[in-house]
Amino acid sequence: MEHDSPTLLFRLACEYLISAKVIRPGLVTVVERVAHAREVARQETFDRLAHEFTDERRVGLDGLLVTDPAIGMSRLRWLGKGPVEASPAAVKAEIAKLEFLRGMDAHTLDLSVLPAERRWFLAMVGRRLTAQALQRREPERRYPILLTLVAQSATEVLDEVVQLFDQAMSARESKAARRMRDALAERGAPGTRTLNRRIKSALDHCRAVSYGAVSRRFIRHAPCRSAG
């Protein structure tokens, strides 16, 4: 279940036959076995996650593929659009994504029944395919892809929110410090170094308070990540 690439599976099969000192069957036979192994892996993936696919969750996952008039695109595409710069608007946009994902309980999903490589592969497929392409896939293939995508997105968006907030605060702090130094230089005020230290201390305090607000709102309830 760790791999799904036909080429890789074919090579691994040939390497196994060589190591086991078994004469390789015809190419068509090996290709058929690889195709069968991939189908078994897909069915096993769905069976392991079947308890997650309630009627309500299926509706929510299918809703990712439909154009939402509120944002003018599908939620699938919206979740895949990353921030361009560390700005208050970017932080706000990522927080909106985080709230949407948490509304789907994506942060509570436990997909440890699947190998980490399988989860990564399914999420990658979900990002690569369009909403229309996913709609055409069978439910047994579509729902595991979308489920792993939203679960991984919940973790990644949370990390993005914290990183963007930190970068935005650092940029504002640097800008404020530069403006204050320029103003003091123009005035020629005495005790500039002492005043700069006090300004930096005040900015550090504001940054800590603001960072704490974000942490209390989003990080406290975030689930612990498994080592896998």
PDB file of N, CA, C and O in Angstrom, residues 180-213:
ATOM      1  N   MET A 180      10.920  54.694  13.887  1.00  0.00           N
ATOM      2  CA  MET A 180      11.248  55.346  15.140  1.00  0.00           C
ATOM      3  C   MET A 180      12.699  55.801  15.159  1.00  0.00           C
ATOM      4  O   MET A 180      13.022  56.910  15.605  1.00  0.00           O
ATOM      5  N   ARG A 181      13.604  54.963  14.634  1.00  0.00           N
ATOM      6  CA  ARG A 181      15.008  55.360  14.593  1.00  0.00           C
ATOM      7  C   ARG A 181      15.219  56.567  13.692  1.00  0.00           C
ATOM      8  O   ARG A 181      15.982  57.481  14.016  1.00  0.00           O
ATOM      9  N   ASP A 182      14.526  56.577  12.558  1.00  0.00           N
ATOM     10  CA  ASP A 182      14.647  57.719  11.653  1.00  0.00           C
ATOM     11  C   ASP A 182      14.134  58.991  12.309  1.00  0.00           C
ATOM     12  O   ASP A 182      14.732  60.074  12.178  1.00  0.00           O
ATOM     13  N   ALA A 183      13.006  58.856  13.026  1.00  0.00           N
ATOM     14  CA  ALA A 183      12.449  60.033  13.687  1.00  0.00           C
ATOM     15  C   ALA A 183      13.384  60.562  14.768  1.00  0.00           C
ATOM     16  O   ALA A 183      13.586  61.776  14.912  1.00  0.00           O
ATOM     17  N   LEU A 184      13.989  59.659  15.524  1.00  0.00           N
ATOM     18  CA  LEU A 184      14.910  60.075  16.570  1.00  0.00           C
ATOM     19  C   LEU A 184      16.171  60.693  15.987  1.00  0.00           C
ATOM     20  O   LEU A 184      16.733  61.652  16.543  1.00  0.00           O
ATOM     21  N   ALA A 185      16.625  60.128  14.864  1.00  0.00           N
ATOM     22  CA  ALA A 185      17.823  60.688  14.222  1.00  0.00           C
ATOM     23  C   ALA A 185      17.569  62.109  13.745  1.00  0.00           C
ATOM     24  O   ALA A 185      18.443  62.982  13.832  1.00  0.00           O
ATOM     25  N   GLU A 186      16.366  62.340  13.212  1.00  0.00           N
ATOM     26  CA  GLU A 186      16.038  63.680  12.732  1.00  0.00           C
ATOM     27  C   GLU A 186      15.960  64.683  13.885  1.00  0.00           C
ATOM     28  O   GLU A 186      16.365  65.839  13.766  1.00  0.00           O
ATOM     29  N   ARG A 187      15.417  64.234  14.980  1.00  0.00           N
ATOM     30  CA  ARG A 187      15.270  65.150  16.118  1.00  0.00           C
ATOM     31  C   ARG A 187      16.575  65.321  16.899  1.00  0.00           C
ATOM     32  O   ARG A 187      16.731  66.297  17.642  1.00  0.00           O
ATOM     33  N   GLY A 188      17.482  64.339  16.737  1.00  0.00           N
ATOM     34  CA  GLY A 188      18.731  64.401  17.486  1.00  0.00           C
ATOM     35  C   GLY A 188      18.500  64.268  18.974  1.00  0.00           C
ATOM     36  O   GLY A 188      19.202  64.887  19.781  1.00  0.00           O
ATOM     37  N   ALA A 189      17.519  63.490  19.342  1.00  0.00           N
ATOM     38  CA  ALA A 189      17.166  63.369  20.751  1.00  0.00           C
ATOM     39  C   ALA A 189      18.241  62.606  21.505  1.00  0.00           C
ATOM     40  O   ALA A 189      18.824  61.660  20.990  1.00  0.00           O
ATOM     41  N   PRO A 190      18.545  62.989  22.747  1.00  0.00           N
ATOM     42  CA  PRO A 190      19.520  62.262  23.561  1.00  0.00           C
ATOM     43  C   PRO A 190      18.920  60.954  24.075  1.00  0.00           C
ATOM     44  O   PRO A 190      17.712  60.757  24.077  1.00  0.00           O
ATOM     45  N   GLY A 191      19.786  60.106  24.512  1.00  0.00           N
ATOM     46  CA  GLY A 191      19.326  58.841  25.085  1.00  0.00           C
ATOM     47  C   GLY A 191      18.676  57.941  24.057  1.00  0.00           C
ATOM     48  O   GLY A 191      17.735  57.223  24.376  1.00  0.00           O
ATOM     49  N   THR A 192      19.145  57.985  22.817  1.00  0.00           N
ATOM     50  CA  THR A 192      18.515  57.202  21.752  1.00  0.00           C
ATOM     51  C   THR A 192      18.606  55.708  22.021  1.00  0.00           C
ATOM     52  O   THR A 192      17.642  54.962  21.811  1.00  0.00           O
ATOM     53  N   ARG A 193      19.754  55.243  22.474  1.00  0.00           N
ATOM     54  CA  ARG A 193      19.918  53.804  22.680  1.00  0.00           C
ATOM     55  C   ARG A 193      18.963  53.283  23.745  1.00  0.00           C
ATOM     56  O   ARG A 193      18.348  52.222  23.595  1.00  0.00           O
ATOM     57  N   THR A 194      18.850  54.043  24.833  1.00  0.00           N
ATOM     58  CA  THR A 194      17.942  53.618  25.904  1.00  0.00           C
ATOM     59  C   THR A 194      16.505  53.566  25.410  1.00  0.00           C
ATOM     60  O   THR A 194      15.747  52.627  25.684  1.00  0.00           O
ATOM     61  N   LEU A 195      16.129  54.584  24.644  1.00  0.00           N
ATOM     62  CA  LEU A 195      14.772  54.628  24.126  1.00  0.00           C
ATOM     63  C   LEU A 195      14.514  53.492  23.140  1.00  0.00           C
ATOM     64  O   LEU A 195      13.444  52.880  23.135  1.00  0.00           O
ATOM     65  N   ASN A 196      15.511  53.173  22.313  1.00  0.00           N
ATOM     66  CA  ASN A 196      15.364  52.067  21.371  1.00  0.00           C
ATOM     67  C   ASN A 196      15.145  50.745  22.097  1.00  0.00           C
ATOM     68  O   ASN A 196      14.351  49.903  21.662  1.00  0.00           O
ATOM     69  N   ARG A 197      15.878  50.561  23.203  1.00  0.00           N
ATOM     70  CA  ARG A 197      15.687  49.329  23.965  1.00  0.00           C
ATOM     71  C   ARG A 197      14.279  49.251  24.541  1.00  0.00           C
ATOM     72  O   ARG A 197      13.658  48.199  24.563  1.00  0.00           O
ATOM     73  N   ARG A 198      13.775  50.390  25.005  1.00  0.00           N
ATOM     74  CA  ARG A 198      12.414  50.392  25.548  1.00  0.00           C
ATOM     75  C   ARG A 198      11.381  50.116  24.453  1.00  0.00           C
ATOM     76  O   ARG A 198      10.399  49.408  24.667  1.00  0.00           O
ATOM     77  N   ILE A 199      11.623  50.675  23.271  1.00  0.00           N
ATOM     78  CA  ILE A 199      10.694  50.449  22.148  1.00  0.00           C
ATOM     79  C   ILE A 199      10.688  48.971  21.763  1.00  0.00           C
ATOM     80  O   ILE A 199       9.640  48.362  21.545  1.00  0.00           O
ATOM     81  N   LYS A 200      11.897  48.391  21.686  1.00  0.00           N
ATOM     82  CA  LYS A 200      11.992  46.974  21.322  1.00  0.00           C
ATOM     83  C   LYS A 200      11.292  46.104  22.350  1.00  0.00           C
ATOM     84  O   LYS A 200      10.598  45.138  22.022  1.00  0.00           O
ATOM     85  N   SER A 201      11.456  46.440  23.634  1.00  0.00           N
ATOM     86  CA  SER A 201      10.796  45.678  24.690  1.00  0.00           C
ATOM     87  C   SER A 201       9.277  45.764  24.550  1.00  0.00           C
ATOM     88  O   SER A 201       8.563  44.768  24.701  1.00  0.00           O
ATOM     89  N   ALA A 202       8.772  46.977  24.243  1.00  0.00           N
ATOM     90  CA  ALA A 202       7.327  47.150  24.075  1.00  0.00           C
ATOM     91  C   ALA A 202       6.819  46.375  22.875  1.00  0.00           C
ATOM     92  O   ALA A 202       5.754  45.734  22.914  1.00  0.00           O
ATOM     93  N   LEU A 203       7.584  46.395  21.774  1.00  0.00           N
ATOM     94  CA  LEU A 203       7.180  45.648  20.577  1.00  0.00           C
ATOM     95  C   LEU A 203       7.190  44.148  20.825  1.00  0.00           C
ATOM     96  O   LEU A 203       6.299  43.427  20.376  1.00  0.00           O
ATOM     97  N   ASP A 204       8.192  43.661  21.549  1.00  0.00           N
ATOM     98  CA  ASP A 204       8.248  42.238  21.885  1.00  0.00           C
ATOM     99  C   ASP A 204       7.050  41.832  22.724  1.00  0.00           C
ATOM    100  O   ASP A 204       6.475  40.750  22.541  1.00  0.00           O
ATOM    101  N   HIS A 205       6.651  42.707  23.649  1.00  0.00           N
ATOM    102  CA  HIS A 205       5.499  42.412  24.487  1.00  0.00           C
ATOM    103  C   HIS A 205       4.220  42.342  23.648  1.00  0.00           C
ATOM    104  O   HIS A 205       3.418  41.422  23.801  1.00  0.00           O
ATOM    105  N   CYS A 206       4.036  43.304  22.736  1.00  0.00           N
ATOM    106  CA  CYS A 206       2.851  43.304  21.865  1.00  0.00           C
ATOM    107  C   CYS A 206       2.823  42.060  20.989  1.00  0.00           C
ATOM    108  O   CYS A 206       1.773  41.454  20.783  1.00  0.00           O
ATOM    109  N   ARG A 207       3.993  41.693  20.496  1.00  0.00           N
ATOM    110  CA  ARG A 207       4.064  40.507  19.637  1.00  0.00           C
ATOM    111  C   ARG A 207       3.695  39.251  20.416  1.00  0.00           C
ATOM    112  O   ARG A 207       2.979  38.402  19.927  1.00  0.00           O
ATOM    113  N   ALA A 208       4.186  39.140  21.660  1.00  0.00           N
ATOM    114  CA  ALA A 208       3.891  37.967  22.481  1.00  0.00           C
ATOM    115  C   ALA A 208       2.407  37.879  22.797  1.00  0.00           C
ATOM    116  O   ALA A 208       1.804  36.808  22.759  1.00  0.00           O
ATOM    117  N   VAL A 209       1.792  39.030  23.103  1.00  0.00           N
ATOM    118  CA  VAL A 209       0.356  39.047  23.401  1.00  0.00           C
ATOM    119  C   VAL A 209      -0.448  38.633  22.180  1.00  0.00           C
ATOM    120  O   VAL A 209      -1.368  37.820  22.258  1.00  0.00           O
ATOM    121  N   SER A 210      -0.106  39.180  20.995  1.00  0.00           N
ATOM    122  CA  SER A 210      -0.841  38.861  19.777  1.00  0.00           C
ATOM    123  C   SER A 210      -0.646  37.407  19.391  1.00  0.00           C
ATOM    124  O   SER A 210      -1.575  36.722  18.997  1.00  0.00           O
ATOM    125  N   TYR A 211       0.590  36.906  19.516  1.00  0.00           N
ATOM    126  CA  TYR A 211       0.864  35.512  19.192  1.00  0.00           C
ATOM    127  C   TYR A 211       0.097  34.584  20.128  1.00  0.00           C
ATOM    128  O   TYR A 211      -0.433  33.560  19.716  1.00  0.00           O
ATOM    129  N   GLY A 212       0.013  34.982  21.397  1.00  0.00           N
ATOM    130  CA  GLY A 212      -0.721  34.171  22.356  1.00  0.00           C
ATOM    131  C   GLY A 212      -2.191  34.080  22.012  1.00  0.00           C
ATOM    132  O   GLY A 212      -2.824  33.051  22.212  1.00  0.00           O
ATOM    133  N   ALA A 213      -2.750  35.177  21.460  1.00  0.00           N
ATOM    134  CA  ALA A 213      -4.168  35.154  21.066  1.00  0.00           C
ATOM    135  C   ALA A 213      -4.401  34.138  19.972  1.00  0.00           C
ATOM    136  O   ALA A 213      -5.371  33.385  19.997  1.00  0.00           O
TER     137      ALA A 213
END
